[in-house]
Amino acid sequence: MPEHVLLEAHRIGRRATATGSWLLRGVSLRIRAGQRIALAGLSGSGKTLLLRSLARLDPIDEGQILWRGRSISGGRVPEFRRRVIYLHQRATLIESRVEDDLRAAFQLRVNRGQPFCLETILQWLQWLGRDADLLQRRSGDLSGGEAQLVAIMRAVQLEPDLLLLDEPTAALDPQTAEAVERLVDIWFQQQPDHRAMVWVTHNPEQSRRVAGRRLTLQQGELIEADL
Amino acid sequence: MDSPYVILGWWQVALASLLILINGVISASLRLKMERTLAVAAIRTVVQLLLIGMVLEWVFRVERATVVVGLLSIMTLVAGFTAVQRTSCRYPGIWWNALISVWVSSWFVTAYAVMVVMGSVQQWYQPQYTIPLMGMILGNTMNGVSLGLSALIDSLKSQRDRVETLLALGATRWEAASGPIRQAVRTGMIPLVNMMMVVGLVNLPGMMTGQILAGTRPIHAVNYQIVIMFLVASSAALGTVSVVLLSFLRLFNRDHQFLAARLESSAPPH
């Protein structure tokens, strides 16, 4: 079992911009390669804030975040975010057609060295039992679940090391939720010793299916919980 | 010696004011309840223009650099702060960004106009040139800055999810914000481009009309107007680009994070 730490948060804290009160404080977490973590917690406990902070999408007011032992700032942030991708509950597609949306990720400077691989996408769609016609559809015509599948495909085609999934199936029907779980599993199983994920979910059944470790965020503190 | 133009006295002003009564009649007959507002607006027009007339008389008489620079500074301050008034949302530092953008672009273009384009003026601060030029340049720059600023803020608010998604996929702050930035600069420049497209066809600009009324040969007035159009267009473009870029730097930090909370926490205009 590999033991190297991918991402480490050390006593991180975040204040509310308007009031200055602490929304998250003193949270520490180590994510090792090979770990699949389910994160639970009451609404408003700071799960989204924690994941966004880990992805360096939001500034933190105290503490430190290390990626493979090094702090991340300035020009290194885009490369870090290519490795650590945060996915929101509500998927946002950035282009008007699905295939263009998938290709758009490779037009970013940090991803330009990688080629878009249509065959991989078609294979994933086949494994998920989805029609290849999905690629030609207009993004605006997709259901929430289809959009979420596209958003996850757009992320995992970049071969990130860590996925931060913020309730990706919360608003989806069971079949689509299962497809999302399968897609994430396909990505993870490609390099199970080198990849990791944190999956925010309120569903204990899902926690057992997708994760090997369960954490609960309670009053700004992470508590190890049984699966 | 006879004046080359008709000098209007109080009597003529009173005759013109009769026309405002027509607006009052329209308001009363359609029950628009705008009679009072119209009266206040008309009185404000008279009082404000009389005041500025007296100030300009004094500035033209003393003709000193400090006085001219002081007046231009006040005009610039008012333009800078007015440019922020129309934004739907504000962020900390917006006033400085607007003021710096209006100040730098309009003063640079006015200085270029007075010292380079009109190289034959006696002194660089000659109020006959600097004040009207600055007035026209400031008015248009203020509009450009205001439109560009509003468009950027509205666009970043409406496209927040898109911007965040791009950042999450590894986009730099510039890549993530380039769409709203382009849209904002375009919005700030469109009115002037439109104006240049139809000038002389749809309307005769005020400055050119004024010069013709004052007895200047139309062809000379046209040359002035062309110069003015280019000056105001360049200043508005510089001001718009400046305020959009300064805002971008306030709303996206060096760690490529979109500080959207700065927009949310700002107070809306009245």
CSV table of C-alpha atoms in Angstrom, one decimal:
chain,number,residue,atom,x,y,z
A,1,MET,CA,0.0,0.0,0.0
A,2,PRO,CA,1.6,3.3,-1.0
A,3,GLU,CA,2.0,5.8,1.9
A,4,HIS,CA,3.1,9.0,0.2
A,5,VAL,CA,1.0,12.0,1.0
A,6,LEU,CA,-0.5,13.8,-1.9
A,7,LEU,CA,-2.3,16.7,-0.2
A,8,GLU,CA,-1.9,18.0,3.3
A,9,ALA,CA,-3.9,20.7,5.1
A,10,HIS,CA,-2.5,22.0,8.3
A,11,ARG,CA,-4.8,23.9,10.6
A,12,ILE,CA,-6.5,25.8,7.8
A,13,GLY,CA,-9.1,28.4,8.6
A,14,ARG,CA,-11.4,30.7,6.6
A,15,ARG,CA,-13.3,33.8,7.7
A,16,ALA,CA,-16.5,35.2,6.3
A,17,THR,CA,-15.7,38.2,4.2
A,18,ALA,CA,-18.6,40.3,5.5
A,19,THR,CA,-18.5,39.6,9.2
A,20,GLY,CA,-15.0,38.3,9.8
A,21,SER,CA,-16.3,35.3,11.8
A,22,TRP,CA,-14.7,31.9,11.3
A,23,LEU,CA,-16.4,29.6,8.9
A,24,LEU,CA,-13.7,27.0,9.1
A,25,ARG,CA,-10.9,26.9,11.6
A,26,GLY,CA,-8.0,24.6,12.6
A,27,VAL,CA,-8.9,21.9,10.1
A,28,SER,CA,-6.1,19.4,9.4
A,29,LEU,CA,-6.2,16.6,6.9
A,30,ARG,CA,-3.8,14.3,5.1
A,31,ILE,CA,-4.8,12.7,1.8
A,32,ARG,CA,-2.5,9.8,0.8
A,33,ALA,CA,-2.3,8.2,-2.6
A,34,GLY,CA,-4.7,5.3,-2.9
A,35,GLN,CA,-7.2,6.8,-0.4
A,36,ARG,CA,-10.9,7.1,-1.2
A,37,ILE,CA,-12.4,9.4,1.4
A,38,ALA,CA,-16.1,10.0,2.0
A,39,LEU,CA,-16.8,13.4,3.7
A,40,ALA,CA,-20.0,14.0,5.6
A,41,GLY,CA,-21.3,16.7,7.8
A,42,LEU,CA,-24.4,18.8,8.3
A,43,SER,CA,-25.4,21.5,5.8
A,44,GLY,CA,-23.4,24.6,6.5
A,45,SER,CA,-20.7,22.7,8.3
A,46,GLY,CA,-18.1,23.9,5.8
A,47,LYS,CA,-17.7,20.9,3.5
A,48,THR,CA,-17.8,22.9,0.3
A,49,LEU,CA,-15.5,25.5,1.8
A,50,LEU,CA,-13.0,22.8,2.8
A,51,LEU,CA,-12.9,21.3,-0.6
A,52,ARG,CA,-12.6,24.6,-2.4
A,53,SER,CA,-9.8,25.6,0.0
A,54,LEU,CA,-8.0,22.3,-0.7
A,55,ALA,CA,-8.3,23.0,-4.4
A,56,ARG,CA,-6.9,26.5,-3.7
A,57,LEU,CA,-10.0,28.0,-5.3
A,58,ASP,CA,-10.6,30.2,-2.3
A,59,PRO,CA,-8.0,32.0,-0.2
A,60,ILE,CA,-7.5,30.7,3.4
A,61,ASP,CA,-7.0,33.0,6.3
A,62,GLU,CA,-4.7,30.8,8.3
A,63,GLY,CA,-2.9,27.5,8.0
A,64,GLN,CA,-1.1,25.9,5.2
A,65,ILE,CA,-1.9,23.6,2.2
A,66,LEU,CA,0.9,21.4,0.9
A,67,TRP,CA,0.9,19.5,-2.4
A,68,ARG,CA,3.4,16.6,-2.3
A,69,GLY,CA,5.2,18.4,0.5
A,70,ARG,CA,5.4,21.8,-1.1
A,71,SER,CA,3.2,24.9,-0.7
A,72,ILE,CA,1.4,26.1,-3.7
A,73,SER,CA,1.1,29.7,-4.8
A,74,GLY,CA,1.3,32.1,-7.7
A,75,GLY,CA,2.2,30.6,-11.1
A,76,ARG,CA,2.2,27.0,-9.7
A,77,VAL,CA,-1.5,27.1,-8.9
A,78,PRO,CA,-2.9,26.3,-12.4
A,79,GLU,CA,-0.6,23.2,-12.7
A,80,PHE,CA,-1.7,22.2,-9.2
A,81,ARG,CA,-5.4,22.5,-10.2
A,82,ARG,CA,-4.8,20.3,-13.2
A,83,ARG,CA,-3.7,17.7,-10.7
A,84,VAL,CA,-6.3,18.4,-8.1
A,85,ILE,CA,-9.7,19.0,-9.7
A,86,TYR,CA,-12.7,20.2,-7.8
A,87,LEU,CA,-16.1,19.3,-9.1
A,88,HIS,CA,-19.2,21.1,-8.0
A,89,GLN,CA,-22.6,19.6,-7.3
A,90,ARG,CA,-24.1,21.7,-10.1
A,91,ALA,CA,-22.1,21.0,-13.3
A,92,THR,CA,-21.3,23.9,-15.5
A,93,LEU,CA,-20.5,23.3,-19.1
A,94,ILE,CA,-18.5,26.0,-20.8
A,95,GLU,CA,-19.1,25.4,-24.5
A,96,SER,CA,-22.4,25.1,-26.3
A,97,ARG,CA,-21.8,21.5,-27.6
A,98,VAL,CA,-20.7,18.6,-25.5
A,99,GLU,CA,-17.7,17.5,-27.6
A,100,ASP,CA,-16.5,21.1,-27.8
A,101,ASP,CA,-16.8,21.3,-24.0
A,102,LEU,CA,-14.6,18.2,-23.5
A,103,ARG,CA,-12.1,19.6,-26.0
A,104,ALA,CA,-12.1,23.1,-24.3
A,105,ALA,CA,-10.2,21.7,-21.3
A,106,PHE,CA,-7.2,21.1,-23.6
A,107,GLN,CA,-7.2,24.7,-24.9
A,108,LEU,CA,-6.1,25.9,-21.5
A,109,ARG,CA,-2.4,26.7,-21.4
A,110,VAL,CA,-1.7,24.2,-18.6
A,111,ASN,CA,-3.3,21.3,-20.6
A,112,ARG,CA,-2.0,22.1,-24.1
A,113,GLY,CA,0.6,19.4,-24.0
A,114,GLN,CA,-2.1,16.7,-23.8
A,115,PRO,CA,-4.1,15.6,-26.8
A,116,PHE,CA,-7.9,15.2,-26.7
A,117,CYS,CA,-8.7,11.5,-27.1
A,118,LEU,CA,-12.1,10.8,-28.6
A,119,GLU,CA,-11.6,7.1,-28.4
A,120,THR,CA,-11.3,7.2,-24.6
A,121,ILE,CA,-14.5,9.2,-24.3
A,122,LEU,CA,-16.4,6.9,-26.6
A,123,GLN,CA,-15.2,3.9,-24.6
A,124,TRP,CA,-16.3,5.5,-21.3
A,125,LEU,CA,-19.7,6.2,-22.8
A,126,GLN,CA,-20.0,2.6,-23.9
A,127,TRP,CA,-19.1,1.3,-20.5
A,128,LEU,CA,-21.7,3.6,-19.0
A,129,GLY,CA,-24.3,2.5,-21.4
A,130,ARG,CA,-24.7,5.9,-23.0
A,131,ASP,CA,-25.1,6.7,-26.6
A,132,ALA,CA,-22.2,8.4,-28.5
A,133,ASP,CA,-24.7,10.9,-29.8
A,134,LEU,CA,-24.4,12.6,-26.5
A,135,LEU,CA,-21.2,14.3,-27.8
A,136,GLN,CA,-23.1,16.1,-30.5
A,137,ARG,CA,-25.9,17.4,-28.3
A,138,ARG,CA,-26.2,21.0,-27.2
A,139,SER,CA,-25.0,21.6,-23.6
A,140,GLY,CA,-28.1,23.5,-22.8
A,141,ASP,CA,-30.3,20.5,-23.7
A,142,LEU,CA,-28.7,18.1,-21.3
A,143,SER,CA,-30.3,17.0,-18.0
A,144,GLY,CA,-28.5,17.8,-14.7
A,145,GLY,CA,-27.3,14.2,-14.6
A,146,GLU,CA,-26.0,14.2,-18.2
A,147,ALA,CA,-24.3,17.5,-17.6
A,148,GLN,CA,-22.6,16.1,-14.4
A,149,LEU,CA,-21.4,13.0,-16.4
A,150,VAL,CA,-19.9,15.3,-19.0
A,151,ALA,CA,-18.3,17.5,-16.3
A,152,ILE,CA,-16.7,14.4,-14.7
A,153,MET,CA,-15.5,13.1,-18.1
A,154,ARG,CA,-14.0,16.5,-18.8
A,155,ALA,CA,-12.2,16.4,-15.5
A,156,VAL,CA,-10.9,12.7,-15.6
A,157,GLN,CA,-9.7,12.9,-19.2
A,158,LEU,CA,-7.1,15.3,-17.8
A,159,GLU,CA,-5.8,12.4,-15.6
A,160,PRO,CA,-5.8,14.3,-12.3
A,161,ASP,CA,-4.2,12.7,-9.2
A,162,LEU,CA,-6.9,13.9,-6.9
A,163,LEU,CA,-10.6,14.5,-7.4
A,164,LEU,CA,-12.5,16.6,-4.9
A,165,LEU,CA,-16.2,15.8,-5.5
A,166,ASP,CA,-18.7,18.1,-3.9
A,167,GLU,CA,-21.9,16.0,-3.7
A,168,PRO,CA,-21.8,15.2,-7.4
A,169,THR,CA,-24.8,12.9,-7.3
A,170,ALA,CA,-27.0,14.7,-4.8
A,171,ALA,CA,-29.5,15.9,-7.3
A,172,LEU,CA,-29.4,12.8,-9.7
A,173,ASP,CA,-31.6,9.8,-10.2
A,174,PRO,CA,-30.2,6.4,-9.0
A,175,GLN,CA,-29.2,5.3,-12.5
A,176,THR,CA,-27.3,8.4,-13.3
A,177,ALA,CA,-25.7,8.5,-9.8
A,178,GLU,CA,-24.5,4.9,-10.4
A,179,ALA,CA,-23.0,6.0,-13.8
A,180,VAL,CA,-21.2,8.8,-12.0
A,181,GLU,CA,-19.8,6.4,-9.4
A,182,ARG,CA,-18.7,4.0,-12.2
A,183,LEU,CA,-17.0,6.7,-14.1
A,184,VAL,CA,-15.1,7.9,-11.0
A,185,ASP,CA,-14.2,4.3,-10.3
A,186,ILE,CA,-12.9,3.8,-13.8
A,187,TRP,CA,-10.6,6.8,-13.4
A,188,PHE,CA,-9.4,5.6,-9.9
A,189,GLN,CA,-8.7,2.0,-11.0
A,190,GLN,CA,-6.5,3.2,-13.8
A,191,GLN,CA,-3.8,4.0,-11.2
A,192,PRO,CA,-5.2,3.0,-7.8
A,193,ASP,CA,-1.8,3.4,-6.1
A,194,HIS,CA,-1.3,7.0,-7.3
A,195,ARG,CA,-4.7,8.5,-7.2
A,196,ALA,CA,-7.0,9.6,-4.4
A,197,MET,CA,-10.4,11.3,-4.0
A,198,VAL,CA,-12.6,13.0,-1.5
A,199,TRP,CA,-16.3,12.5,-2.1
A,200,VAL,CA,-18.8,14.7,-0.2
A,201,THR,CA,-22.0,12.7,0.4
A,202,HIS,CA,-24.8,12.5,2.9
A,203,ASN,CA,-25.7,9.0,1.8
A,204,PRO,CA,-24.1,6.2,4.1
A,205,GLU,CA,-24.7,3.6,1.4
A,206,GLN,CA,-22.9,5.6,-1.1
A,207,SER,CA,-20.1,6.2,1.4
A,208,ARG,CA,-19.6,2.5,1.7
A,209,ARG,CA,-19.6,2.0,-2.0
A,210,VAL,CA,-17.2,4.7,-3.1
A,211,ALA,CA,-14.9,5.1,-0.1
A,212,GLY,CA,-12.5,3.3,2.2
A,213,ARG,CA,-12.4,6.0,4.8
A,214,ARG,CA,-15.1,8.2,6.2
A,215,LEU,CA,-14.7,11.6,7.7
A,216,THR,CA,-17.2,13.9,9.3
A,217,LEU,CA,-16.9,17.6,9.5
A,218,GLN,CA,-18.3,18.8,12.8
A,219,GLN,CA,-18.0,22.3,14.1
A,220,GLY,CA,-15.0,22.9,11.9
A,221,GLU,CA,-13.3,19.7,13.0
A,222,LEU,CA,-12.7,16.6,11.0
A,223,ILE,CA,-13.6,13.4,12.9
A,224,GLU,CA,-12.8,9.9,11.7
A,225,ALA,CA,-16.0,7.9,11.4
A,226,ASP,CA,-16.9,4.2,10.8
A,227,LEU,CA,-18.0,3.2,7.4
B,1,MET,CA,-17.1,96.5,-33.8
B,2,ASP,CA,-20.0,94.1,-34.6
B,3,SER,CA,-19.8,90.6,-33.0
B,4,PRO,CA,-19.6,87.7,-35.6
B,5,TYR,CA,-22.4,86.0,-33.8
B,6,VAL,CA,-25.7,87.0,-32.1
B,7,ILE,CA,-25.1,87.7,-28.4
B,8,LEU,CA,-28.0,86.3,-26.4
B,9,GLY,CA,-29.2,88.4,-23.5
B,10,TRP,CA,-31.6,87.6,-20.6
B,11,TRP,CA,-34.5,88.5,-22.8
B,12,GLN,CA,-33.7,85.8,-25.3
B,13,VAL,CA,-33.0,83.3,-22.5
B,14,ALA,CA,-36.5,84.1,-21.2
B,15,LEU,CA,-38.0,83.5,-24.6
B,16,ALA,CA,-36.4,80.1,-24.9
B,17,SER,CA,-37.6,79.2,-21.4
B,18,LEU,CA,-41.2,79.6,-22.7
B,19,LEU,CA,-40.6,76.4,-24.6
B,20,ILE,CA,-40.1,74.5,-21.4
B,21,LEU,CA,-43.7,75.4,-20.6
B,22,ILE,CA,-44.7,73.2,-23.5
B,23,ASN,CA,-43.1,70.3,-21.6
B,24,GLY,CA,-45.1,71.3,-18.5
B,25,VAL,CA,-48.3,71.4,-20.4
B,26,ILE,CA,-47.6,67.9,-21.8
B,27,SER,CA,-46.9,66.6,-18.3
B,28,ALA,CA,-50.0,68.1,-16.9
B,29,SER,CA,-52.3,66.9,-19.7
B,30,LEU,CA,-51.0,63.4,-19.6
B,31,ARG,CA,-50.9,63.4,-15.7
B,32,LEU,CA,-47.2,62.5,-15.7
B,33,LYS,CA,-46.7,64.5,-12.5
B,34,MET,CA,-43.4,65.8,-13.8
B,35,GLU,CA,-44.2,69.5,-13.6
B,36,ARG,CA,-42.3,70.0,-10.4
B,37,THR,CA,-39.3,67.9,-11.6
B,38,LEU,CA,-39.2,69.8,-14.9
B,39,ALA,CA,-39.3,73.1,-13.0
B,40,VAL,CA,-36.5,72.0,-10.7
B,41,ALA,CA,-34.4,70.7,-13.7
B,42,ALA,CA,-34.9,74.0,-15.6
B,43,ILE,CA,-33.9,76.1,-12.6
B,44,ARG,CA,-30.9,73.8,-12.0
B,45,THR,CA,-29.8,74.3,-15.6
B,46,VAL,CA,-29.9,78.0,-15.2
B,47,VAL,CA,-28.2,78.1,-11.8
B,48,GLN,CA,-25.5,75.5,-12.6
B,49,LEU,CA,-24.6,77.1,-16.0
B,50,LEU,CA,-24.6,80.6,-14.5
B,51,LEU,CA,-22.2,79.4,-11.8
B,52,ILE,CA,-19.9,77.7,-14.2
B,53,GLY,CA,-20.1,80.7,-16.5
B,54,MET,CA,-18.9,83.0,-13.7
B,55,VAL,CA,-16.2,80.6,-12.7
B,56,LEU,CA,-15.0,80.3,-16.3
B,57,GLU,CA,-15.1,84.2,-16.6
B,58,TRP,CA,-12.8,84.4,-13.6
B,59,VAL,CA,-10.5,81.6,-14.7
B,60,PHE,CA,-10.2,83.1,-18.2
B,61,ARG,CA,-9.4,86.5,-16.7
B,62,VAL,CA,-6.7,85.4,-14.3
B,63,GLU,CA,-5.2,82.8,-16.7
B,64,ARG,CA,-2.9,81.1,-14.2
B,65,ALA,CA,-1.7,77.5,-14.4
B,66,THR,CA,-2.6,76.6,-10.8
B,67,VAL,CA,-6.2,77.9,-11.2
B,68,VAL,CA,-6.6,75.9,-14.4
B,69,VAL,CA,-5.1,72.7,-13.0
B,70,GLY,CA,-7.3,73.1,-9.9
B,71,LEU,CA,-10.5,73.4,-12.0
B,72,LEU,CA,-9.5,70.5,-14.2
B,73,SER,CA,-8.8,68.4,-11.0
B,74,ILE,CA,-12.2,69.1,-9.6
B,75,MET,CA,-13.8,68.2,-12.9
B,76,THR,CA,-11.8,64.9,-13.0
B,77,LEU,CA,-12.7,64.0,-9.4
B,78,VAL,CA,-16.4,64.5,-10.1
B,79,ALA,CA,-16.1,62.4,-13.3
B,80,GLY,CA,-14.2,59.6,-11.6
B,81,PHE,CA,-16.8,59.3,-8.7
B,82,THR,CA,-19.8,59.6,-11.1
B,83,ALA,CA,-18.4,56.7,-13.2
B,84,VAL,CA,-19.0,54.4,-10.2
B,85,GLN,CA,-22.5,55.5,-9.5
B,86,ARG,CA,-24.2,53.3,-12.1
B,87,THR,CA,-22.6,50.0,-11.2
B,88,SER,CA,-25.0,47.4,-9.8
B,89,CYS,CA,-22.4,46.2,-7.3
B,90,ARG,CA,-19.1,47.5,-5.9
B,91,TYR,CA,-15.9,46.1,-4.5
B,92,PRO,CA,-13.3,47.6,-2.2
B,93,GLY,CA,-11.1,50.0,-4.2
B,94,ILE,CA,-13.6,50.6,-7.0
B,95,TRP,CA,-13.5,54.3,-6.4
B,96,TRP,CA,-9.7,54.5,-6.7
B,97,ASN,CA,-9.7,52.3,-9.9
B,98,ALA,CA,-12.3,54.5,-11.6
B,99,LEU,CA,-10.6,57.7,-10.5
B,100,ILE,CA,-7.2,56.6,-11.6
B,101,SER,CA,-8.5,55.4,-15.0
B,102,VAL,CA,-10.4,58.6,-15.7
B,103,TRP,CA,-7.5,60.8,-14.5
B,104,VAL,CA,-4.7,59.1,-16.3
B,105,SER,CA,-6.5,58.6,-19.7
B,106,SER,CA,-8.1,62.1,-19.9
B,107,TRP,CA,-5.1,64.0,-18.7
B,108,PHE,CA,-2.8,62.2,-21.0
B,109,VAL,CA,-5.0,62.7,-24.0
B,110,THR,CA,-5.7,66.4,-23.2
B,111,ALA,CA,-2.0,67.0,-22.7
B,112,TYR,CA,-1.3,65.3,-26.0
B,113,ALA,CA,-4.0,67.5,-27.7
B,114,VAL,CA,-2.7,70.8,-26.2
B,115,MET,CA,1.0,70.2,-26.5
B,116,VAL,CA,1.3,68.1,-29.7
B,117,VAL,CA,-1.9,68.4,-31.8
B,118,MET,CA,-2.4,72.1,-31.1
B,119,GLY,CA,1.3,72.8,-30.7
B,120,SER,CA,0.8,76.5,-31.5
B,121,VAL,CA,-1.1,77.4,-28.4
B,122,GLN,CA,0.7,80.1,-26.3
B,123,GLN,CA,0.7,78.3,-23.0
B,124,TRP,CA,-0.1,74.7,-22.2
B,125,TYR,CA,-2.7,75.7,-19.6
B,126,GLN,CA,-4.5,78.2,-21.8
B,127,PRO,CA,-8.0,77.9,-20.4
B,128,GLN,CA,-9.7,78.6,-23.8
B,129,TYR,CA,-8.4,75.2,-25.0
B,130,THR,CA,-7.7,73.1,-22.0
B,131,ILE,CA,-11.1,73.5,-20.2
B,132,PRO,CA,-13.5,72.8,-23.1
B,133,LEU,CA,-11.2,70.0,-24.4
B,134,MET,CA,-11.0,68.4,-20.9
B,135,GLY,CA,-14.8,68.8,-20.5
B,136,MET,CA,-15.6,66.9,-23.6
B,137,ILE,CA,-12.9,64.2,-23.1
B,138,LEU,CA,-13.9,63.7,-19.4
B,139,GLY,CA,-17.6,63.3,-20.3
B,140,ASN,CA,-17.0,60.6,-22.8
B,141,THR,CA,-14.2,58.9,-20.7
B,142,MET,CA,-16.6,58.8,-17.7
B,143,ASN,CA,-19.2,57.1,-19.8
B,144,GLY,CA,-16.8,54.5,-21.2
B,145,VAL,CA,-15.4,53.8,-17.7
B,146,SER,CA,-18.8,53.5,-16.2
B,147,LEU,CA,-20.1,51.2,-19.0
B,148,GLY,CA,-17.0,49.0,-18.9
B,149,LEU,CA,-17.1,48.7,-15.2
B,150,SER,CA,-20.8,47.8,-15.1
B,151,ALA,CA,-20.4,45.3,-17.9
B,152,LEU,CA,-17.4,43.6,-16.2
B,153,ILE,CA,-19.1,43.3,-12.8
B,154,ASP,CA,-22.4,42.1,-14.4
B,155,SER,CA,-20.6,39.6,-16.6
B,156,LEU,CA,-18.5,38.2,-13.8
B,157,LYS,CA,-21.6,37.8,-11.6
B,158,SER,CA,-23.6,36.1,-14.3
B,159,GLN,CA,-20.7,33.9,-15.5
B,160,ARG,CA,-19.4,33.1,-12.1
B,161,ASP,CA,-19.9,29.3,-12.4
B,162,ARG,CA,-18.2,29.3,-15.8
B,163,VAL,CA,-15.2,31.3,-14.4
B,164,GLU,CA,-14.9,29.0,-11.4
B,165,THR,CA,-15.2,25.9,-13.6
B,166,LEU,CA,-12.3,27.1,-15.8
B,167,LEU,CA,-10.2,27.9,-12.8
B,168,ALA,CA,-10.9,24.5,-11.4
B,169,LEU,CA,-9.7,22.9,-14.6
B,170,GLY,CA,-6.3,24.7,-14.4
B,171,ALA,CA,-7.1,28.0,-16.2
B,172,THR,CA,-5.0,31.0,-15.3
B,173,ARG,CA,-6.9,34.0,-13.9
B,174,TRP,CA,-6.5,35.7,-17.3
B,175,GLU,CA,-7.9,32.7,-19.2
B,176,ALA,CA,-10.8,32.4,-16.8
B,177,ALA,CA,-11.7,36.1,-17.0
B,178,SER,CA,-10.8,36.9,-20.6
B,179,GLY,CA,-14.4,36.5,-21.8
B,180,PRO,CA,-15.9,39.0,-19.4
B,181,ILE,CA,-12.9,41.3,-19.9
B,182,ARG,CA,-13.3,41.4,-23.6
B,183,GLN,CA,-17.1,41.9,-23.3
B,184,ALA,CA,-16.6,44.8,-20.9
B,185,VAL,CA,-14.0,46.6,-23.0
B,186,ARG,CA,-16.3,46.2,-26.1
B,187,THR,CA,-19.3,47.6,-24.1
B,188,GLY,CA,-17.3,50.6,-23.0
B,189,MET,CA,-16.2,51.4,-26.5
B,190,ILE,CA,-19.3,50.7,-28.5
B,191,PRO,CA,-21.1,54.1,-27.9
B,192,LEU,CA,-18.1,56.0,-29.3
B,193,VAL,CA,-17.6,53.7,-32.3
B,194,ASN,CA,-21.3,54.1,-33.0
B,195,MET,CA,-21.0,57.9,-32.7
B,196,MET,CA,-18.1,58.0,-35.0
B,197,MET,CA,-20.0,55.9,-37.6
B,198,VAL,CA,-23.0,58.3,-37.8
B,199,VAL,CA,-21.4,61.7,-37.0
B,200,GLY,CA,-22.5,64.3,-39.5
B,201,LEU,CA,-25.1,61.9,-40.9
B,202,VAL,CA,-27.5,61.7,-38.0
B,203,ASN,CA,-26.4,64.6,-35.9
B,204,LEU,CA,-24.1,67.6,-35.9
B,205,PRO,CA,-21.9,67.5,-32.8
B,206,GLY,CA,-22.4,70.2,-30.2
B,207,MET,CA,-18.9,71.6,-30.4
B,208,MET,CA,-18.9,72.0,-34.1
B,209,THR,CA,-22.4,73.5,-34.0
B,210,GLY,CA,-21.2,76.0,-31.4
B,211,GLN,CA,-18.2,77.0,-33.5
B,212,ILE,CA,-20.4,77.5,-36.6
B,213,LEU,CA,-22.9,79.6,-34.5
B,214,ALA,CA,-19.9,81.7,-33.3
B,215,GLY,CA,-18.9,82.5,-36.9
B,216,THR,CA,-16.2,79.9,-37.6
B,217,ARG,CA,-16.0,78.6,-41.1
B,218,PRO,CA,-17.7,75.2,-41.3
B,219,ILE,CA,-14.6,73.5,-42.7
B,220,HIS,CA,-12.5,74.8,-39.8
B,221,ALA,CA,-15.2,73.7,-37.3
B,222,VAL,CA,-15.2,70.2,-39.0
B,223,ASN,CA,-11.4,69.9,-38.5
B,224,TYR,CA,-11.8,70.7,-34.8
B,225,GLN,CA,-14.6,68.2,-34.5
B,226,ILE,CA,-12.6,65.4,-36.2
B,227,VAL,CA,-9.7,66.0,-33.7
B,228,ILE,CA,-12.2,66.0,-30.8
B,229,MET,CA,-13.7,62.8,-31.9
B,230,PHE,CA,-10.4,61.1,-32.1
B,231,LEU,CA,-9.4,62.5,-28.7
B,232,VAL,CA,-12.5,61.4,-26.9
B,233,ALA,CA,-12.5,58.0,-28.6
B,234,SER,CA,-8.9,57.3,-27.5
B,235,SER,CA,-9.4,58.6,-24.0
B,236,ALA,CA,-12.6,56.6,-23.5
B,237,ALA,CA,-10.8,53.5,-24.8
B,238,LEU,CA,-7.8,54.0,-22.5
B,239,GLY,CA,-10.0,54.7,-19.5
B,240,THR,CA,-12.2,51.6,-20.2
B,241,VAL,CA,-9.2,49.3,-20.6
B,242,SER,CA,-7.6,50.7,-17.6
B,243,VAL,CA,-10.6,50.4,-15.3
B,244,VAL,CA,-11.3,46.9,-16.5
B,245,LEU,CA,-7.8,45.7,-15.9
B,246,LEU,CA,-7.5,47.4,-12.5
B,247,SER,CA,-10.8,45.7,-11.5
B,248,PHE,CA,-9.6,42.4,-12.8
B,249,LEU,CA,-6.5,42.7,-10.6
B,250,ARG,CA,-8.7,43.5,-7.6
B,251,LEU,CA,-11.1,40.6,-8.2
B,252,PHE,CA,-8.5,37.9,-9.1
B,253,ASN,CA,-5.4,37.5,-7.0
B,254,ARG,CA,-2.0,36.2,-7.8
B,255,ASP,CA,-3.0,32.7,-6.8
B,256,HIS,CA,-5.5,32.6,-9.6
B,257,GLN,CA,-8.5,32.8,-7.2
B,258,PHE,CA,-11.7,34.7,-8.1
B,259,LEU,CA,-12.5,36.8,-5.1
B,260,ALA,CA,-16.3,36.8,-5.8
B,261,ALA,CA,-17.0,37.6,-2.1
B,262,ARG,CA,-15.7,41.0,-2.7
B,263,LEU,CA,-18.5,41.7,-5.1
B,264,GLU,CA,-21.2,40.2,-2.9
B,265,SER,CA,-20.2,42.2,0.1
B,266,SER,CA,-20.3,45.5,-1.7
B,267,ALA,CA,-23.1,48.0,-1.3
B,268,PRO,CA,-25.5,48.5,-4.3
B,269,PRO,CA,-26.0,52.0,-5.5
B,270,HIS,CA,-29.0,54.0,-4.4
